[in-house]
């Protein structure tokens, strides 16, 4: 499969809603209505490093909906729509001496899953890149409505590794990374590799949840260029161009996968058929070289083969569903220039570019990883939907501490900006 694919030619009162376009750059700006507390990636902060959000919409009290986010070794957090913390679920400890602890990387939602007890629940499913597993949490609507901690870990104790077979292999860090839900199936990417895996969630005894592998698919690792040469994205020796940001368009049965140094792929959600590279990062085809002293890639000559809308890394992907007829938008985090690209959901034409800038209530969002949007009405603060984005450089900072959080953006502002 890899050899075949590698030959593919890459065919809470709301703020004012004004979005001010930046005419010189063609990039509009929006501001956030709320944000979550700062997370600190050091021992004092519990090594909490924000990454990816999911928005769970309460079925009867939408104003009590919950934003669930990953924080790597810091575990999982749940927030109210005001940004206030409802719950912190620690990551799993190391399975033994000298092994890696849990590191929750990406999260998505499953609706209406039937447990072995007969109960039907919504689930938050997270990729644990430290232990190469999925973690599964039941969401309690009554607890969410009351402002109590809504998440309960119901992962079966015997869940298998996603990509590896031994703990020693897991410790090499080529583990479960990005994640996107498709019904009761979950697409997972592999860190430092181009592989995607499709997993099926199943009910386990005692009201627990487990999973098994359905199939895998390898995206290309090398790319033919128009001048007859072959391009290999720069990385540390032995590491390939990985995928993290992913989203499934349920209406069209399509998976979008952001290969960080390459661009956005469109393929069938069941990992069959031929992937198509729908947009490329600006750096596509630029032969950078890895410097072992700095452990960074030194930019090479830009030969003009890249795209116009994404600056590496291509990161978080999310779908805004505009009604039930398949219309709406695909949003993509362009991490390299702190913007978000907007594509038509049906034909994938690029429509607009915007950034989340500093406002009167919050700072902006920079080096953003994960994002999620919903078109559901979530009460007076977000009556036409909510966009949640990761902020990889929350300000004001605290000295040299790495600090992250999540910004909550009223969809009406984005809609005005991209109109």
PDB file of C-alpha atoms in Angstrom, residues 108 110 125-127 134 178-188 197-201 211-212 214-215 246 248 269 271:
ATOM      1  CA  UNK A 108     -13.400  13.226  19.971  1.00  0.00           C
ATOM      2  CA  UNK A 110     -19.174   9.129  20.253  1.00  0.00           C
ATOM      3  CA  UNK A 125     -12.527   9.021  23.398  1.00  0.00           C
ATOM      4  CA  UNK A 126      -8.898  10.121  23.710  1.00  0.00           C
ATOM      5  CA  UNK A 127      -5.659   8.869  22.190  1.00  0.00           C
ATOM      6  CA  UNK A 134      -7.409   4.689  23.658  1.00  0.00           C
ATOM      7  CA  UNK A 178      -4.186  11.969  16.253  1.00  0.00           C
ATOM      8  CA  UNK A 179      -7.787  10.763  16.524  1.00  0.00           C
ATOM      9  CA  UNK A 180     -11.163  11.224  14.806  1.00  0.00           C
ATOM     10  CA  UNK A 181     -14.462   9.433  15.434  1.00  0.00           C
ATOM     11  CA  UNK A 182     -16.683   7.965  12.700  1.00  0.00           C
ATOM     12  CA  UNK A 183     -19.818   6.522  14.323  1.00  0.00           C
ATOM     13  CA  UNK A 184     -18.520   3.846  16.683  1.00  0.00           C
ATOM     14  CA  UNK A 185     -15.263   3.573  14.753  1.00  0.00           C
ATOM     15  CA  UNK A 186     -12.148   5.604  15.493  1.00  0.00           C
ATOM     16  CA  UNK A 187      -9.397   6.621  13.078  1.00  0.00           C
ATOM     17  CA  UNK A 188      -6.019   6.962  14.813  1.00  0.00           C
ATOM     18  CA  UNK A 197      -5.451   2.806  11.798  1.00  0.00           C
ATOM     19  CA  UNK A 198      -9.200   2.161  11.923  1.00  0.00           C
ATOM     20  CA  UNK A 199     -10.500   0.790  15.244  1.00  0.00           C
ATOM     21  CA  UNK A 200     -13.945  -0.530  16.185  1.00  0.00           C
ATOM     22  CA  UNK A 201     -15.250   0.294  19.660  1.00  0.00           C
ATOM     23  CA  UNK A 211     -11.750  -1.893  20.743  1.00  0.00           C
ATOM     24  CA  UNK A 212     -10.116  -3.932  18.009  1.00  0.00           C
ATOM     25  CA  UNK A 214     -10.154  -3.147  11.483  1.00  0.00           C
ATOM     26  CA  UNK A 215      -7.496  -2.062   8.975  1.00  0.00           C
ATOM     27  CA  UNK A 246      -8.141  14.722  11.621  1.00  0.00           C
ATOM     28  CA  UNK A 248     -14.646  12.867   9.747  1.00  0.00           C
ATOM     29  CA  UNK A 269     -13.561   7.416   6.351  1.00  0.00           C
ATOM     30  CA  UNK A 271      -9.644   3.915   4.983  1.00  0.00           C
TER      31      UNK A 271
END
